[in-house]
Short mmCIF file of C-alpha atoms in Angstrom, two decimals:
data_model
loop_
_atom_site.label_atom_id
_atom_site.label_comp_id
_atom_site.label_asym_id
_atom_site.label_seq_id
_atom_site.Cartn_x
_atom_site.Cartn_y
_atom_site.Cartn_z
CA UNK A 1 -0.14 0.01 -0.24
CA UNK A 2 1.23 3.81 -0.75
CA UNK A 3 1.36 6.36 1.87
CA UNK A 4 -0.78 9.24 0.72
CA UNK A 5 -1.21 13.09 2.18
CA UNK A 6 -4.55 11.48 3.21
CA UNK A 7 -2.70 8.89 6.41
CA UNK A 8 -0.75 12.11 7.21
CA UNK A 9 -3.24 13.52 10.33
CA UNK A 10 -5.25 16.26 9.17
CA UNK A 11 -3.00 18.89 10.90
CA UNK A 12 -0.12 18.62 9.01
CA UNK A 13 -1.13 18.02 5.96
CA UNK A 14 0.61 20.92 3.62
CA UNK A 15 -2.95 20.91 1.44
CA UNK A 16 -5.36 21.85 5.22
CA UNK A 17 -2.25 23.75 6.23
CA UNK A 18 -1.89 26.10 3.13
CA UNK A 19 -5.69 26.70 2.89
CA UNK A 20 -5.55 27.49 6.96
CA UNK A 21 -1.98 29.46 7.25
CA UNK A 22 -1.85 30.26 3.57
CA UNK A 23 1.47 28.65 1.23
CA UNK A 24 4.14 31.07 2.38
CA UNK A 25 3.54 28.49 6.12
CA UNK A 26 4.56 25.66 3.97
CA UNK A 27 8.35 24.44 5.03
CA UNK A 28 10.18 23.66 1.27
CA UNK A 29 9.44 20.09 2.12
CA UNK A 30 5.58 20.27 2.69
CA UNK A 31 6.05 22.12 -0.59
CA UNK A 32 7.98 19.41 -2.52
CA UNK A 33 5.53 16.80 -0.68
CA UNK A 34 2.57 18.75 -2.32
CA UNK A 35 3.71 18.27 -5.55
CA UNK A 36 4.69 14.54 -5.53
CA UNK A 37 1.64 14.09 -4.14
CA UNK A 38 2.38 10.00 -2.55
CA UNK A 39 5.58 8.80 -1.03
CA UNK A 40 5.95 4.51 -1.11
CA UNK A 41 5.80 1.75 1.09
CA UNK A 42 8.40 2.68 3.37
CA UNK A 43 8.31 6.05 2.64
CA UNK A 44 5.80 8.99 3.54
CA UNK A 45 5.95 11.58 1.03
CA UNK A 46 6.76 13.99 3.34
CA UNK A 47 10.31 11.77 4.14
CA UNK A 48 10.49 11.73 0.62
CA UNK A 49 10.60 14.94 -0.61
CA UNK A 50 13.19 15.50 2.78
CA UNK A 51 15.39 12.87 1.08
CA UNK A 52 14.87 14.34 -2.12
CA UNK A 53 15.85 17.92 -0.72
CA UNK A 54 19.22 16.59 1.00
CA UNK A 55 20.26 14.36 -1.93
CA UNK A 56 23.14 17.04 -2.98
CA UNK A 57 26.32 16.11 -1.35
CA UNK A 58 26.88 19.91 -1.59
CA UNK A 59 24.12 22.02 -2.10
CA UNK A 60 21.50 21.13 0.52
CA UNK A 61 17.43 21.88 0.43
CA UNK A 62 15.45 23.18 -2.26
CA UNK A 63 18.48 25.22 -3.52
CA UNK A 64 20.02 21.59 -4.38
CA UNK A 65 17.52 21.12 -6.13
CA UNK A 66 18.85 22.24 -9.72
CA UNK A 67 21.71 20.35 -9.62
CA UNK A 68 20.31 17.32 -9.25
CA UNK A 69 19.67 15.07 -12.11
CA UNK A 70 17.41 12.99 -13.91
CA UNK A 71 20.29 10.11 -13.34
CA UNK A 72 20.80 11.46 -9.88
CA UNK A 73 16.89 11.35 -8.84
CA UNK A 74 16.02 8.12 -10.40
CA UNK A 75 19.22 6.49 -8.00
CA UNK A 76 16.64 7.55 -4.74
CA UNK A 77 15.04 5.09 -3.62
CA UNK A 78 11.37 6.01 -4.29
CA UNK A 79 11.78 8.28 -6.94
CA UNK A 80 11.17 6.76 -10.49
CA UNK A 81 10.70 8.22 -13.89
CA UNK A 82 7.88 10.47 -12.66
CA UNK A 83 8.94 11.90 -9.99
CA UNK A 84 12.14 12.44 -11.33
CA UNK A 85 10.69 14.42 -14.00
CA UNK A 86 8.49 16.28 -11.83
CA UNK A 87 11.28 17.62 -9.76
CA UNK A 88 13.34 18.83 -12.61
CA UNK A 89 10.30 20.71 -13.44
CA UNK A 90 9.81 22.38 -10.61
CA UNK A 91 13.96 23.32 -10.61
CA UNK A 92 13.33 24.39 -14.24
CA UNK A 93 10.42 26.66 -13.34
CA UNK A 94 11.90 28.29 -10.56
CA UNK A 95 14.82 29.56 -13.36
CA UNK A 96 12.40 30.71 -15.63
CA UNK A 97 10.59 32.55 -13.21
CA UNK A 98 14.45 34.29 -11.93
CA UNK A 99 15.08 34.28 -14.81
CA UNK A 100 11.99 36.56 -15.98
CA UNK A 101 12.75 39.05 -13.61
CA UNK A 102 15.69 40.11 -14.49
CA UNK A 103 14.73 40.60 -18.09
CA UNK A 104 13.38 43.81 -18.49
CA UNK A 105 16.23 45.10 -16.60
CA UNK A 106 18.06 42.98 -19.32
CA UNK A 107 17.40 46.69 -21.76
CA UNK A 108 19.42 48.87 -20.27
CA UNK A 109 22.42 46.86 -21.72
CA UNK A 110 24.55 47.01 -18.56
CA UNK A 111 26.85 44.61 -17.35
CA UNK A 112 24.73 43.80 -13.72
CA UNK A 113 22.00 44.06 -15.78
CA UNK A 114 23.34 41.44 -17.87
CA UNK A 115 24.99 38.95 -15.58
CA UNK A 116 21.67 39.03 -13.80
CA UNK A 117 19.61 37.84 -16.15
CA UNK A 118 22.13 35.15 -17.54
CA UNK A 119 23.58 34.37 -14.10
CA UNK A 120 20.79 32.32 -13.23
CA UNK A 121 20.32 30.16 -16.26
CA UNK A 122 24.61 29.49 -16.06
CA UNK A 123 25.16 28.65 -12.57
CA UNK A 124 24.15 25.35 -12.48
CA UNK A 125 26.03 24.03 -15.45
CA UNK A 126 29.28 22.34 -14.97
CA UNK A 127 30.72 22.96 -18.28
CA UNK A 128 32.04 26.35 -19.55
CA UNK A 129 29.43 27.59 -22.24
CA UNK A 130 30.11 30.74 -24.20
CA UNK A 131 26.74 33.02 -25.29
CA UNK A 132 26.97 35.57 -27.87
CA UNK A 133 24.41 38.50 -27.39
CA UNK A 134 23.95 40.76 -31.28
CA UNK A 135 23.00 43.47 -30.80
CA UNK A 136 21.00 46.50 -33.31
CA UNK A 137 22.37 49.91 -33.09
CA UNK A 138 21.29 50.90 -29.95
CA UNK A 139 22.23 48.14 -28.14
CA UNK A 140 19.35 46.22 -28.26
CA UNK A 141 19.45 42.66 -28.15
CA UNK A 142 18.38 40.81 -31.26
CA UNK A 143 19.86 37.06 -30.42
CA UNK A 144 21.21 35.33 -27.83
CA UNK A 145 22.88 31.96 -29.10
CA UNK A 146 25.65 28.98 -27.43
CA UNK A 147 28.91 29.50 -29.68
CA UNK A 148 30.64 26.50 -27.64
CA UNK A 149 30.77 24.70 -24.86
CA UNK A 150 33.67 22.99 -22.83
CA UNK A 151 36.43 25.12 -21.32
CA UNK A 152 37.38 28.20 -23.68
CA UNK A 153 40.39 27.87 -25.55
CA UNK A 154 41.25 30.78 -28.55
CA UNK A 155 42.06 27.76 -30.51
CA UNK A 156 38.43 26.34 -30.96
CA UNK A 157 36.45 29.98 -31.08
CA UNK A 158 36.55 30.69 -35.16
CA UNK A 159 35.84 34.95 -34.83
CA UNK A 160 34.62 33.55 -38.70
CA UNK A 161 32.00 31.65 -37.29
CA UNK A 162 31.18 34.90 -34.86
CA UNK A 163 31.14 37.17 -36.93
CA UNK A 164 29.21 35.79 -40.08
CA UNK A 165 26.18 34.98 -37.34
CA UNK A 166 26.36 38.74 -36.64
CA UNK A 167 26.37 39.86 -39.96
CA UNK A 168 23.58 37.77 -41.27
CA UNK A 169 21.82 39.15 -38.33
CA UNK A 170 22.81 42.50 -38.99
CA UNK A 171 24.21 43.05 -35.47
CA UNK A 172 26.37 46.60 -34.93
CA UNK A 173 27.50 45.60 -31.60
CA UNK A 174 28.34 41.87 -29.77
CA UNK A 175 28.60 40.56 -26.53
CA UNK A 176 30.43 37.38 -24.83
CA UNK A 177 29.38 35.54 -21.80
CA UNK A 178 30.68 32.89 -20.29
CA UNK A 179 30.30 31.17 -16.77
CA UNK A 180 33.09 29.55 -14.61
CA UNK A 181 31.74 26.63 -12.93
CA UNK A 182 34.40 27.12 -10.55
CA UNK A 183 32.43 30.16 -8.95
CA UNK A 184 34.58 32.43 -9.16
CA UNK A 185 34.46 35.19 -12.60
CA UNK A 186 38.12 35.79 -12.37
CA UNK A 187 39.75 36.26 -16.04
CA UNK A 188 42.07 33.64 -17.31
CA UNK A 189 44.94 34.35 -19.35
CA UNK A 190 43.14 33.08 -22.04
CA UNK A 191 39.94 34.48 -21.44
CA UNK A 192 41.73 38.26 -22.41
CA UNK A 193 43.77 36.57 -25.15
CA UNK A 194 40.07 34.90 -26.55
CA UNK A 195 38.50 38.60 -26.11
CA UNK A 196 40.79 40.25 -27.88
CA UNK A 197 41.31 38.34 -30.83
CA UNK A 198 37.74 38.58 -31.15
CA UNK A 199 38.08 42.19 -30.51
CA UNK A 200 40.87 42.69 -33.25
CA UNK A 201 38.75 41.09 -35.72
CA UNK A 202 35.98 42.95 -34.88
CA UNK A 203 37.35 45.72 -35.51
CA UNK A 204 37.90 44.96 -38.83
CA UNK A 205 34.25 44.21 -39.94
CA UNK A 206 32.99 47.40 -38.21
CA UNK A 207 31.39 45.76 -34.98
CA UNK A 208 32.22 45.95 -31.73
CA UNK A 209 33.17 43.94 -29.23
CA UNK A 210 31.27 46.10 -26.65
CA UNK A 211 32.25 44.07 -23.85
CA UNK A 212 32.90 39.92 -22.30
CA UNK A 213 31.55 38.94 -19.00
CA UNK A 214 32.14 36.38 -17.03
CA UNK A 215 30.27 34.66 -14.59
CA UNK A 216 30.68 32.78 -11.75
CA UNK A 217 28.87 31.97 -8.29
CA UNK A 218 26.83 35.21 -7.71
CA UNK A 219 29.44 37.18 -8.97
CA UNK A 220 30.56 38.60 -12.55
CA UNK A 221 33.39 40.31 -13.48
CA UNK A 222 33.35 43.28 -17.02
CA UNK A 223 36.01 43.35 -19.35
CA UNK A 224 34.82 46.71 -19.83
CA UNK A 225 34.84 47.58 -16.69
CA UNK A 226 38.23 45.73 -15.80
CA UNK A 227 39.78 48.80 -19.01
CA UNK A 228 40.84 45.74 -20.75
CA UNK A 229 38.94 46.54 -24.06
CA UNK A 230 39.92 50.11 -23.60
CA UNK A 231 43.30 49.55 -24.57
CA UNK A 232 44.55 48.57 -27.78
CA UNK A 233 44.24 45.09 -28.47
#
């Protein structure tokens, strides 16, 4: 027999607690249990929610949910394919809500606004992702796209590919963004060399590299703000 919410004493059920005291009164585990709905033969839904929230070895609680993969979740006893997908969808919804809140600030095109918008979608990545933002003459975003996945390496990034896309969309300015999975946004020597190489190519084509922003854990570094784009490349 499966143990469900109905088997939990009424005063302890998240549904009734929410109706009586408001959704803000629910704990993290209770919120997750409402989504999961059922536990297993030997584990209540509340206990299962606690197991999921403590599954990641470093990031605990609901902050750990975005770090859990489908494979990781299905290894938890009591979590099958359906529950794993439910948890993944919850984490993705949270990330999209956070990104949507920052979207209006993106039009300001300041390094901090750009970093705040993209940081939520990159902070959980385990590999470096290099992204390009294509901008019009008013610095409004035309399109963003991922250029490469893996360690940022000058020999692997072709300015030709970058500027072919910029020319295709008639971009006047471009911004590069990439994440450091370590959480430290300090630019490496390779980051700086890649930036200079692309900036040089842009000058020849009349397309300005406005900035290269490196994202870390709740931090960012703008090579423009650091003055690394002001000097001759």
